PDB file of C-alpha atoms and ligand atoms in Angstrom:
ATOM      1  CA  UNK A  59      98.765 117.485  87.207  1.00  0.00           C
ATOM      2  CA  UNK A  60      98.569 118.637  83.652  1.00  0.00           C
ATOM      3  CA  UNK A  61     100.877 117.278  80.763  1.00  0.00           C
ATOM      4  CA  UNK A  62     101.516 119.080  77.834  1.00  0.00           C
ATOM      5  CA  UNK A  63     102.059 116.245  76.058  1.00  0.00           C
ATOM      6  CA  UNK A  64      98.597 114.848  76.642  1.00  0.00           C
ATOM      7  CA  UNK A  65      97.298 118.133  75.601  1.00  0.00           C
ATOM      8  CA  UNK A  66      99.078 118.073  72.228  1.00  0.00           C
ATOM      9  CA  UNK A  67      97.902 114.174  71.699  1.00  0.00           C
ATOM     10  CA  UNK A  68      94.017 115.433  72.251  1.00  0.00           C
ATOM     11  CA  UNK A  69      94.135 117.992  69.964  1.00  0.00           C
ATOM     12  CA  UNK A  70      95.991 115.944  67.219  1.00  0.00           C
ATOM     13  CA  UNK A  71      93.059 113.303  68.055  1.00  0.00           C
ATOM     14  CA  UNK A  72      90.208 116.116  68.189  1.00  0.00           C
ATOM     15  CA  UNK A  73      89.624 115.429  71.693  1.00  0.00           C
ATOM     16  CA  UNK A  74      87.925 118.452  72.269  1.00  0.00           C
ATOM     17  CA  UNK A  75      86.904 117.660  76.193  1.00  0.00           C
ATOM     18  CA  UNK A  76      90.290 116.038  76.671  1.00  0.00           C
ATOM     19  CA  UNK A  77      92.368 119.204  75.346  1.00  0.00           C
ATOM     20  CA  UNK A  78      90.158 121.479  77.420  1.00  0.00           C
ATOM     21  CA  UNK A  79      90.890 119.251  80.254  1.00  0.00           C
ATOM     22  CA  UNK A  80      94.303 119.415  80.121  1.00  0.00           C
ATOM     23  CA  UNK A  81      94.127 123.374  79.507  1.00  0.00           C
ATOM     24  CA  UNK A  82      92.821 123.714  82.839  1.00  0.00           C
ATOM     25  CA  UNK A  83      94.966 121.622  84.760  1.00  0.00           C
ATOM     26  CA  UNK A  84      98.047 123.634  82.764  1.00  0.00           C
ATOM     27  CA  UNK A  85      96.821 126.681  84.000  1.00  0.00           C
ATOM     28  CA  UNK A  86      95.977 125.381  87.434  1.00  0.00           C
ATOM     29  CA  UNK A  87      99.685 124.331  87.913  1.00  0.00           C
ATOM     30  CA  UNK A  88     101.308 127.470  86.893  1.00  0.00           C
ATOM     31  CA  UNK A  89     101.933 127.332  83.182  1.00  0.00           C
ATOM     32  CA  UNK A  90     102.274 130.435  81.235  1.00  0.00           C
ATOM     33  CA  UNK A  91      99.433 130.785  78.454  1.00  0.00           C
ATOM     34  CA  UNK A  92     102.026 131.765  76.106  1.00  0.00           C
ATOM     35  CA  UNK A  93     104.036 128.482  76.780  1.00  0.00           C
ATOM     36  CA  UNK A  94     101.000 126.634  76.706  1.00  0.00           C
ATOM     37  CA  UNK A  95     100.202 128.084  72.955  1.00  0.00           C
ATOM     38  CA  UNK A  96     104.116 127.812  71.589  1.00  0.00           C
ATOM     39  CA  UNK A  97     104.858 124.430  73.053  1.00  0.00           C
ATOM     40  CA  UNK A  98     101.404 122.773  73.394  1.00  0.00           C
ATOM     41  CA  UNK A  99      98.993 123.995  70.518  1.00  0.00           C
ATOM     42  CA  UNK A 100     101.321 125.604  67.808  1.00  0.00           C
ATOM     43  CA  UNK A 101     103.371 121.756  67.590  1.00  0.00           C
ATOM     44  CA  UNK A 102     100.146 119.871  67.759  1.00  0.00           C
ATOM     45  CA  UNK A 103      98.367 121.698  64.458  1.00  0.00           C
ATOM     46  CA  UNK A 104     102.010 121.339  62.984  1.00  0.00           C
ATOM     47  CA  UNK A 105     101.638 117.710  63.479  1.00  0.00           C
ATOM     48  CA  UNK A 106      97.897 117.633  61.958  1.00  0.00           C
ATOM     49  CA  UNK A 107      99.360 119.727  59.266  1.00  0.00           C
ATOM     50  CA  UNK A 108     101.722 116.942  58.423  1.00  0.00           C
ATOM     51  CA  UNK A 109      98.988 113.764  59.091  1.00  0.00           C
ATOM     52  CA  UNK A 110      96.862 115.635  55.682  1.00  0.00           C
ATOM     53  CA  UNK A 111     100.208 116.241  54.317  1.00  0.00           C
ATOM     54  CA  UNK A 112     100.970 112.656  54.259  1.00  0.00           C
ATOM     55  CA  UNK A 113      97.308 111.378  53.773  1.00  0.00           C
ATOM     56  CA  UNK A 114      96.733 109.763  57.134  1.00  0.00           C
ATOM     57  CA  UNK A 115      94.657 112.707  57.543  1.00  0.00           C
ATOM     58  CA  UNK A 116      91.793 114.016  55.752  1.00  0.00           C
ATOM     59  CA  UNK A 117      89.535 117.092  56.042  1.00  0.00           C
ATOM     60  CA  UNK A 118      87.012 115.547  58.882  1.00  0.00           C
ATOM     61  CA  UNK A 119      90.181 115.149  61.193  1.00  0.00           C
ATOM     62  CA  UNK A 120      91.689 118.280  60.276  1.00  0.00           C
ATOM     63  CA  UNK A 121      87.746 120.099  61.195  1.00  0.00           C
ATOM     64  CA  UNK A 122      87.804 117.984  64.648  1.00  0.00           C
ATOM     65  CA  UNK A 123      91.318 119.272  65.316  1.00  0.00           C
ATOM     66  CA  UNK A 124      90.828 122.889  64.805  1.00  0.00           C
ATOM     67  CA  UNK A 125      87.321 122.579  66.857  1.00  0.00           C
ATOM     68  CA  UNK A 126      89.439 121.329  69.806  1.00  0.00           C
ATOM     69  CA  UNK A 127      91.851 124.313  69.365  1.00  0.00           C
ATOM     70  CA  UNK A 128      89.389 126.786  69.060  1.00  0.00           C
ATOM     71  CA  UNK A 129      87.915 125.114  72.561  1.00  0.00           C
ATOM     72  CA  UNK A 130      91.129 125.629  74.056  1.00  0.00           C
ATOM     73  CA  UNK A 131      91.730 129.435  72.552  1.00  0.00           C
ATOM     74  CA  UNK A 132      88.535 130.153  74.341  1.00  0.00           C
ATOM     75  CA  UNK A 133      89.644 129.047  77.676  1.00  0.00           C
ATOM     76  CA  UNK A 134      93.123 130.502  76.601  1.00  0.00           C
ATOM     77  CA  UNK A 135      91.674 134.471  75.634  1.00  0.00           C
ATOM     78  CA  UNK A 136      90.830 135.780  78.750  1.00  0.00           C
ATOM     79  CA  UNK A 137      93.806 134.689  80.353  1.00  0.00           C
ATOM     80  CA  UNK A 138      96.253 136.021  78.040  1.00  0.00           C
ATOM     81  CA  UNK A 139      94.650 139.280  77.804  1.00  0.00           C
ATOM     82  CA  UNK A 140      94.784 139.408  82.125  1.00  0.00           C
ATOM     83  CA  UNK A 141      98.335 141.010  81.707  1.00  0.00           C
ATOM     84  CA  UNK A 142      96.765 144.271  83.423  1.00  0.00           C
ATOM     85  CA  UNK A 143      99.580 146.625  82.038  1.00  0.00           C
ATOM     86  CA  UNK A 144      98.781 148.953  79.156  1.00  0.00           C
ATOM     87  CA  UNK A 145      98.846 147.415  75.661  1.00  0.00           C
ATOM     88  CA  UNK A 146     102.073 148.168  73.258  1.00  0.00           C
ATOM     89  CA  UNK A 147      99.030 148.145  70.564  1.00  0.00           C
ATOM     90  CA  UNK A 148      96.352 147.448  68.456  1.00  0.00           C
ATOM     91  CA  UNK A 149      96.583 144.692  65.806  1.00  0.00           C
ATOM     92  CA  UNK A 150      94.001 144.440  63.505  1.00  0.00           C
ATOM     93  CA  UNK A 151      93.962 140.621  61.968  1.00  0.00           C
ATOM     94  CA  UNK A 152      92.237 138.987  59.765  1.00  0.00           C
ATOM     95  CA  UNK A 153      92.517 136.223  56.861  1.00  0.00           C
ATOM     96  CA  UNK A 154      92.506 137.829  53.734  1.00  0.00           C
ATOM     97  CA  UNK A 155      89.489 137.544  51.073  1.00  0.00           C
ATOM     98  CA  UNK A 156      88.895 134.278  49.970  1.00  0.00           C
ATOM     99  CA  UNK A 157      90.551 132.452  52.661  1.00  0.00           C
ATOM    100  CA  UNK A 158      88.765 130.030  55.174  1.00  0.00           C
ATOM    101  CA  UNK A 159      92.346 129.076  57.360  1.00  0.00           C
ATOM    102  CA  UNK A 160      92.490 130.229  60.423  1.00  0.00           C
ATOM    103  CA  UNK A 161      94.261 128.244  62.496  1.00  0.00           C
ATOM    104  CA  UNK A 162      97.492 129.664  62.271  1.00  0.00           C
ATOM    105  CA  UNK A 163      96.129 132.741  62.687  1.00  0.00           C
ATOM    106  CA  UNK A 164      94.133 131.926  66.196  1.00  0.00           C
ATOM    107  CA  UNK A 165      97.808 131.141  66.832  1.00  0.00           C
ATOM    108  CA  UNK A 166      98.973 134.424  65.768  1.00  0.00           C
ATOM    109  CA  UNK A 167      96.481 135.878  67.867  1.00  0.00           C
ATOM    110  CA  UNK A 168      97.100 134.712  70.967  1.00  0.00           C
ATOM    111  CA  UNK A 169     100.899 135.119  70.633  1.00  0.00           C
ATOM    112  CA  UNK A 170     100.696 138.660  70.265  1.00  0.00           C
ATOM    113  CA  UNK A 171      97.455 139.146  73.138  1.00  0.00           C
ATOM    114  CA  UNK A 172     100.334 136.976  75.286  1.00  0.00           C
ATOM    115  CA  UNK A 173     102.924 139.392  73.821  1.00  0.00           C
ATOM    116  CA  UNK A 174     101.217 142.547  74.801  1.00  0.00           C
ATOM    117  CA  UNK A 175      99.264 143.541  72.307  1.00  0.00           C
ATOM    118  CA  UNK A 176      95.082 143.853  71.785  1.00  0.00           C
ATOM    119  CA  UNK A 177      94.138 142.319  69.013  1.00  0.00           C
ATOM    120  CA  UNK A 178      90.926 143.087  67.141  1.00  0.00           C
ATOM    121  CA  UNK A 179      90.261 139.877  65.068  1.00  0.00           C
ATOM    122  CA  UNK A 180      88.113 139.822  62.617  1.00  0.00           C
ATOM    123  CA  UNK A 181      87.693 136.289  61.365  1.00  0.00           C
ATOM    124  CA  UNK A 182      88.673 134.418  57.630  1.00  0.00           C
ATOM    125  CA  UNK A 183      87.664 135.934  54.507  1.00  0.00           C
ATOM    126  CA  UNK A 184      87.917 139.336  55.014  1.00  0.00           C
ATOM    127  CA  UNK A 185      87.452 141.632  52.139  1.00  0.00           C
ATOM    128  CA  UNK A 186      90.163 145.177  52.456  1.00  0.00           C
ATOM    129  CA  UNK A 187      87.348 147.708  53.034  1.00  0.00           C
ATOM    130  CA  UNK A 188      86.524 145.334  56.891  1.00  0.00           C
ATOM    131  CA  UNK A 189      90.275 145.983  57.657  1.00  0.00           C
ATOM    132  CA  UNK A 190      90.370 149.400  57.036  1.00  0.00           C
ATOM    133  CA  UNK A 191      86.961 150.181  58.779  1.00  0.00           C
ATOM    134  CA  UNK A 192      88.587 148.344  61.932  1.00  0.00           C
ATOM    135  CA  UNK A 193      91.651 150.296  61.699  1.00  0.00           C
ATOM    136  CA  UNK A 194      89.804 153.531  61.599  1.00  0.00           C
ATOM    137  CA  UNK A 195      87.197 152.679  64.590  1.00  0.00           C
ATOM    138  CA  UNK A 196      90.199 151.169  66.974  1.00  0.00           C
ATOM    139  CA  UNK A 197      92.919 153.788  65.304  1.00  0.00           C
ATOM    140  CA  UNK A 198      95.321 150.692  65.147  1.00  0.00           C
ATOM    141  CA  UNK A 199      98.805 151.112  64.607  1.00  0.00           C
ATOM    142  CA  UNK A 200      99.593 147.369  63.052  1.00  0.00           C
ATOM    143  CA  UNK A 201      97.155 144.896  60.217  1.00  0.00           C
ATOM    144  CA  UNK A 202      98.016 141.295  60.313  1.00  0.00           C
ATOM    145  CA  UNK A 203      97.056 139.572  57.346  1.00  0.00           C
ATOM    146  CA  UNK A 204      97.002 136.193  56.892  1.00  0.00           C
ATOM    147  CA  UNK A 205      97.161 133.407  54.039  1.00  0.00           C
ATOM    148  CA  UNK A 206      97.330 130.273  53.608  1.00  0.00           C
ATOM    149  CA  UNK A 207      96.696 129.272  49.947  1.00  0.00           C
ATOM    150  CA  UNK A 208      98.485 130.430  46.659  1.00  0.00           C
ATOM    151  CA  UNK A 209      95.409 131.447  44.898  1.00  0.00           C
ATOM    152  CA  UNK A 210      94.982 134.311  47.791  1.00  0.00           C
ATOM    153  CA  UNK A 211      98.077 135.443  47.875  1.00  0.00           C
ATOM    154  CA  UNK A 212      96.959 138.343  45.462  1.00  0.00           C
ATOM    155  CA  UNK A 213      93.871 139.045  47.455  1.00  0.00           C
ATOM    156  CA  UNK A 214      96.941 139.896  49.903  1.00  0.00           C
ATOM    157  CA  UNK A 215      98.194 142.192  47.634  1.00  0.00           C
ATOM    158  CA  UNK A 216      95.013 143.651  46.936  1.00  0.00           C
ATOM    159  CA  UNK A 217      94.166 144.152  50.602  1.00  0.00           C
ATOM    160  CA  UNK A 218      97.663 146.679  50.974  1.00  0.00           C
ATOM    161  CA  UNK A 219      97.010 148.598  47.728  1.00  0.00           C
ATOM    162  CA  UNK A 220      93.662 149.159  48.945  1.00  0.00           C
ATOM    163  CA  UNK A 221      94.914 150.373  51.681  1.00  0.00           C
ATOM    164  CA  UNK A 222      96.975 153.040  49.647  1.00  0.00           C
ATOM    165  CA  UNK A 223      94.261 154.072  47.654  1.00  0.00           C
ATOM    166  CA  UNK A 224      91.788 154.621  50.702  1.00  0.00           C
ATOM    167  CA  UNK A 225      94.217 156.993  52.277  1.00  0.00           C
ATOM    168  CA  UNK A 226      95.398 155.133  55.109  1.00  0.00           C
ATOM    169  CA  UNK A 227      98.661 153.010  54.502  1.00  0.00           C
ATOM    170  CA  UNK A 228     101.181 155.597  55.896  1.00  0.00           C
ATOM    171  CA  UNK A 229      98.891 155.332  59.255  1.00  0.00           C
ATOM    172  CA  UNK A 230      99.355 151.620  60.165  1.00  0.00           C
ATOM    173  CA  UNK A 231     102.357 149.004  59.668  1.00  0.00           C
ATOM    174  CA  UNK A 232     101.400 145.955  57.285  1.00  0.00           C
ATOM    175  CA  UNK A 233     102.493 142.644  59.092  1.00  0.00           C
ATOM    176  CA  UNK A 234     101.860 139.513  57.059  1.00  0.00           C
ATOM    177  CA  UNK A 235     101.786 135.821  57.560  1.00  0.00           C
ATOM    178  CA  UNK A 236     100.636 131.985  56.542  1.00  0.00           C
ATOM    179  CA  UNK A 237     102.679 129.268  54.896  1.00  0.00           C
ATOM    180  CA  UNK A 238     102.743 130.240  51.412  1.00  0.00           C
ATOM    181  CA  UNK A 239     104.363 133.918  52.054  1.00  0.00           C
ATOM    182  CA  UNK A 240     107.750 134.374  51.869  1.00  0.00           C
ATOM    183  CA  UNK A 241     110.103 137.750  52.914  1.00  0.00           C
ATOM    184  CA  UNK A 242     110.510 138.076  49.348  1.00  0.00           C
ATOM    185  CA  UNK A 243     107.190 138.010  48.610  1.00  0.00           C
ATOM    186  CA  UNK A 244     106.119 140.811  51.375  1.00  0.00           C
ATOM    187  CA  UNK A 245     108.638 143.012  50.257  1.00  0.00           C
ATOM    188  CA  UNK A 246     107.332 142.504  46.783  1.00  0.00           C
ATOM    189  CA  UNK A 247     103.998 143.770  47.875  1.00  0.00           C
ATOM    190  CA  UNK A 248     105.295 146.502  50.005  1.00  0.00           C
ATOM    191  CA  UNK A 249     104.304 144.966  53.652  1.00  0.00           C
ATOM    192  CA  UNK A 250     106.324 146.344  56.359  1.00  0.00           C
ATOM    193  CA  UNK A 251     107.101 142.660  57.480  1.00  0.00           C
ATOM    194  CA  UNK A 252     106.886 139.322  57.492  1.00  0.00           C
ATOM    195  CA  UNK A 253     106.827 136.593  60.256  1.00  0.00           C
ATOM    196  CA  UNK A 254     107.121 132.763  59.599  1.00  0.00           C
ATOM    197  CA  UNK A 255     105.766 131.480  63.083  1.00  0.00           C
ATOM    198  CA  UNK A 256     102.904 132.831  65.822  1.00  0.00           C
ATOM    199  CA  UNK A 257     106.309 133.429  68.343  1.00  0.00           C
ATOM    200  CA  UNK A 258     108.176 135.705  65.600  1.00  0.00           C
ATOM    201  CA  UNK A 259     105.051 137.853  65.199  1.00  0.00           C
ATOM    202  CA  UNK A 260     104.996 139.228  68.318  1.00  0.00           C
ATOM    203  CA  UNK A 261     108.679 140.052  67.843  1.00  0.00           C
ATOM    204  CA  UNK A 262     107.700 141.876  64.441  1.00  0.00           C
ATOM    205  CA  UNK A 263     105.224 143.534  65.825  1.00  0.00           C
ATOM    206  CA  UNK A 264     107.508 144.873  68.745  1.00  0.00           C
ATOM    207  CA  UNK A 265     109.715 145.934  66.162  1.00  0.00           C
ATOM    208  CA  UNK A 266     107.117 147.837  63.845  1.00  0.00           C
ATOM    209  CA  UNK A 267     105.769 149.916  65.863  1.00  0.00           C
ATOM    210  CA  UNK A 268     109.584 150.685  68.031  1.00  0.00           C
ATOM    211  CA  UNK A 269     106.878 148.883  71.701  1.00  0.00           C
TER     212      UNK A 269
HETATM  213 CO1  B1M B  67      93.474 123.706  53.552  1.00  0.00          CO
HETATM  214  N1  B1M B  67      94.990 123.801  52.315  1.00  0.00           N
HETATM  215  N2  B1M B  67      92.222 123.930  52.063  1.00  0.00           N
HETATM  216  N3  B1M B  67      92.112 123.375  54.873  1.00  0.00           N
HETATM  217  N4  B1M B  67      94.849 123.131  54.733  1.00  0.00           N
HETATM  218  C1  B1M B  67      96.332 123.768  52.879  1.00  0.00           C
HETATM  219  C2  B1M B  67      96.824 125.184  53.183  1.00  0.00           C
HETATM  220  C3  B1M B  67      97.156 123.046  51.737  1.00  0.00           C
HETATM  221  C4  B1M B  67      98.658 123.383  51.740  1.00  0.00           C
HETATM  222  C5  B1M B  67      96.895 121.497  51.843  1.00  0.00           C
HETATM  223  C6  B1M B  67      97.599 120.725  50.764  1.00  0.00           C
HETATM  224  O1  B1M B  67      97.099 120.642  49.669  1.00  0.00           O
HETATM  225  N5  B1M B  67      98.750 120.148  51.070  1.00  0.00           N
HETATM  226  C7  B1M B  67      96.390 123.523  50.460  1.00  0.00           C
HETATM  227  C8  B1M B  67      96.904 124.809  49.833  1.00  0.00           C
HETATM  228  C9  B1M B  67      97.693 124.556  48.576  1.00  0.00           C
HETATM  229  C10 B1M B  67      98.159 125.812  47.982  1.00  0.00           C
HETATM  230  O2  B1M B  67      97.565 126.834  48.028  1.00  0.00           O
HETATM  231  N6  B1M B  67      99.321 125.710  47.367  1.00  0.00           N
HETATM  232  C11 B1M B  67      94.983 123.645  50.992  1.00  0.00           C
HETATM  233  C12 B1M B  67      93.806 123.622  50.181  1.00  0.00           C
HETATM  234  C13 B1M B  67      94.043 123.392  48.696  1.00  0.00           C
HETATM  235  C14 B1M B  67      92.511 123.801  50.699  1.00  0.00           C
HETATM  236  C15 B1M B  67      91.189 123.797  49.936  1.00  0.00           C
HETATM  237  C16 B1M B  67      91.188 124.510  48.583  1.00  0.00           C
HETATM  238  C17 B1M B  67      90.781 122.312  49.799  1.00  0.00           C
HETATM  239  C18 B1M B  67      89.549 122.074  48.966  1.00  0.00           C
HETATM  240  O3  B1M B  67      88.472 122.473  49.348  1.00  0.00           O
HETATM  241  N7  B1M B  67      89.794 121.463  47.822  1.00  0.00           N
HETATM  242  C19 B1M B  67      90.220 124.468  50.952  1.00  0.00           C
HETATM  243  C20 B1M B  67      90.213 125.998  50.767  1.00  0.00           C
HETATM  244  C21 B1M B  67      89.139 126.678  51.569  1.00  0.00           C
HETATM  245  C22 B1M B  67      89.362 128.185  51.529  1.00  0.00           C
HETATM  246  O4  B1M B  67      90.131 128.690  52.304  1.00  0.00           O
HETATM  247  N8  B1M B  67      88.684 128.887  50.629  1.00  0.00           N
HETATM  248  C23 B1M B  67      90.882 124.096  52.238  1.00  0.00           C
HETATM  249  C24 B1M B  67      90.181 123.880  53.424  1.00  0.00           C
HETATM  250  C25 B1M B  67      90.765 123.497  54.625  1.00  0.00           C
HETATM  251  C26 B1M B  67      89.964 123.109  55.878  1.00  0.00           C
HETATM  252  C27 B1M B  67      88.692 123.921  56.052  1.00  0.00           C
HETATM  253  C28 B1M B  67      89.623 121.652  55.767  1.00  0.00           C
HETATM  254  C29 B1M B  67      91.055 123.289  57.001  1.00  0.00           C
HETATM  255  C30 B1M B  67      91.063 124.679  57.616  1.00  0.00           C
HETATM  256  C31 B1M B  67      90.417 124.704  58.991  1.00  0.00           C
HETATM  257  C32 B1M B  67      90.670 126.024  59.665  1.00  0.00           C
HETATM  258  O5  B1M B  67      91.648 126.721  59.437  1.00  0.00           O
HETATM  259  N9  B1M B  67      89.729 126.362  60.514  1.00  0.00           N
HETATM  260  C33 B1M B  67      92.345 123.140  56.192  1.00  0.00           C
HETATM  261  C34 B1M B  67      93.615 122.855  56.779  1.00  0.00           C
HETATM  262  C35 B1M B  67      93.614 122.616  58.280  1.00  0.00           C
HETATM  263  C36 B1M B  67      94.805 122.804  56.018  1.00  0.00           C
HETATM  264  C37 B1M B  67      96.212 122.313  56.449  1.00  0.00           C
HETATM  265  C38 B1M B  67      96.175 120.796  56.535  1.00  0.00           C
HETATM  266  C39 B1M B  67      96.741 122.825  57.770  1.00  0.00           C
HETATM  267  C40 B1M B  67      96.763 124.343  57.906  1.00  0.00           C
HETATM  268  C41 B1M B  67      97.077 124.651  59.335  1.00  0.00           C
HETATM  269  O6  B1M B  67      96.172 124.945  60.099  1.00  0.00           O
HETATM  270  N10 B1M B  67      98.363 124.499  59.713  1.00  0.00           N
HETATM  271  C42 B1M B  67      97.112 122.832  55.255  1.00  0.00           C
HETATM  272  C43 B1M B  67      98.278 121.885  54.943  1.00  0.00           C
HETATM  273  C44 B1M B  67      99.475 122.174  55.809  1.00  0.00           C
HETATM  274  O7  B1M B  67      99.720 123.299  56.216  1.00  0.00           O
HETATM  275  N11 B1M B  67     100.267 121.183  56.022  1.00  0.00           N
HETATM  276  C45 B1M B  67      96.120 123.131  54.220  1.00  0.00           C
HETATM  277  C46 B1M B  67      98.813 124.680  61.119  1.00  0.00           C
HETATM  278  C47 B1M B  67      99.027 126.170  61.398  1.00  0.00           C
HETATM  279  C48 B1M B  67      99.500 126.311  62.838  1.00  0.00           C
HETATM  280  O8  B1M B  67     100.043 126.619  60.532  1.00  0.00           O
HETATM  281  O9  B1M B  67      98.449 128.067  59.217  1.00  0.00           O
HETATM  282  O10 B1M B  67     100.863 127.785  58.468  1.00  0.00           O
HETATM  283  P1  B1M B  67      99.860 127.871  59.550  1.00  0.00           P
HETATM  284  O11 B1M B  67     100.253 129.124  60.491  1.00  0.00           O
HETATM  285  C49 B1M B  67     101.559 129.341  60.994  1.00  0.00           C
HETATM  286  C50 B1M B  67     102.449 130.208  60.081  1.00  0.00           C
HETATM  287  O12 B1M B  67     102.112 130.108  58.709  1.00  0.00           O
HETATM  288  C51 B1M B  67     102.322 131.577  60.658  1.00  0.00           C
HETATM  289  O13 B1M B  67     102.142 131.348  62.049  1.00  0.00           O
HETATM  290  C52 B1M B  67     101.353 130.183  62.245  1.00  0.00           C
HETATM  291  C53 B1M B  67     101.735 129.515  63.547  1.00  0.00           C
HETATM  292  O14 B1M B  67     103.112 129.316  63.674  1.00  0.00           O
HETATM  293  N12 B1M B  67     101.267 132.492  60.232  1.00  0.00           N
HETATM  294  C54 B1M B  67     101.445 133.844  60.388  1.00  0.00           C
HETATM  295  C55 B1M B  67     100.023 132.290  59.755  1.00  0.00           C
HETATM  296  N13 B1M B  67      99.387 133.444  59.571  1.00  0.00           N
HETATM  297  C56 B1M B  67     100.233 134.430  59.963  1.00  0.00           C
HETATM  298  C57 B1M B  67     100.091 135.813  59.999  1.00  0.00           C
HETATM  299  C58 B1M B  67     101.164 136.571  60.468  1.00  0.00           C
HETATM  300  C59 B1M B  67     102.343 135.970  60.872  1.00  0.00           C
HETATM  301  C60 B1M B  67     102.501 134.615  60.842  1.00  0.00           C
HETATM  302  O15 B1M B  67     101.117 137.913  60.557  1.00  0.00           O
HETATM  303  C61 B1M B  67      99.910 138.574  60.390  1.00  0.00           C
END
């Protein structure tokens, strides 16, 4: 039997084998990926979030942590994306320029693949002209961008004006994300919308694009 709360204590403890473990026995009993993301993964990065936060952590056990998320993601992928029916969409996500976090938006990722949607995902530090190529080879309706520091929040910016000035803005609906954005501040950069957690993105993006 698998126990979610054993997965959430190996990835806190970047037990890679152990949180893969537990994965599998999840998914052998039944549990939905998306479940297993929201209420297994998504609290457990909160929780290393708030270890650094509070200096029990530091960066080694934040690196061992994400490994054994990414572990679990790739067990998680192909099983999220087995929904069979046709996708609402294409996302195109990314963490803006500048920006090595991606953690959150892994999360992001497989909330919306478990929501429906293909996502094409093209990593951390991605500069605007990457996004917009992507859009234009998988003629994606939605961009996800990501950040997690103050210091790229303008690289944000930068990323939708680009996206004005190469022509394609009015194509695709900007969705934006990562602990340091607020609704005010999307709005102040003209996104389309804003999402504080991996579960509200997939609403968003159901919203954005009328899915
Ligand atoms: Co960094 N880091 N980090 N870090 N790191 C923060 C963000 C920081 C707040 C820590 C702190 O000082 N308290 C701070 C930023 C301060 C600031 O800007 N005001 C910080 C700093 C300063 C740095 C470095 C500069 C440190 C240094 O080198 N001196 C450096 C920068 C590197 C760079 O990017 N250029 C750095 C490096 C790193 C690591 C590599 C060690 C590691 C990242 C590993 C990885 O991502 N693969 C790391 C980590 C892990 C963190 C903390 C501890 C945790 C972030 C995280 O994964 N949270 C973070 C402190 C914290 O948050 N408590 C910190 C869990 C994750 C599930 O939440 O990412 O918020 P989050 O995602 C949420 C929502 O925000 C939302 O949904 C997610 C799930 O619910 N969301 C979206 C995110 N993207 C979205 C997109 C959407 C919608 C929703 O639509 C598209």
């Amino acid at each position: 039997m698998g126990d979610i709360v054993r997965l959430r204590e190996a990835i806190v403890t970047g037990d890679a084998e152990g949180a893969v473990t537990e994965t599998r026995r999840l998914l052998a009993d039944g549990m939905d990926a998306v479940c297993l993301v929201s209420e297994g993964i998504s609290p457990a990065m909160a929780e290393v979030g708030r270890l650094f936060d509070e200096c029990e952590y530091f960066v080694p056990e934040l690196l061992i942590a994400a490994r054994a998320t990414k572990e679990v993601f790739q067990l998680l992928r192909p099983v999220l994306a087995q929904t069979g029916a046709k996708p609402k969409g294409h996302v195109i996500l990314g963490t803006v320029q500048g920006d090595l976090h991606d953690i959150g938006k892994n999360l992001v990722a497989a909330m919306l693949e478990g929501g429906g949607f293909e996502v094409t995902d093209l990593g951390v530090d991605v500069p605007p002209q990457k996004f917009i190529e992507a859009v234009r080879e998988k003629r994606a309706e939605i961009v996800g961008l990501s950040a997690l520091l103050t210091t790229t929040l303008p690289a944000m910016k930068n990323t939708v004006e680009v996206f004005g000035s190469e022509g394609i803005r009015d194509q695709i609906k900007v969705m934006v994300g990562g602990a340091p954005v607020t609704k005010s501040y999307a709005e102040s950069i003209g996104a389309d919308g804003y999402a504080e957690n991996a579960a509200a993105s997939v609403q968003l993006a159901v919203r954005l694009i009328g899915a």
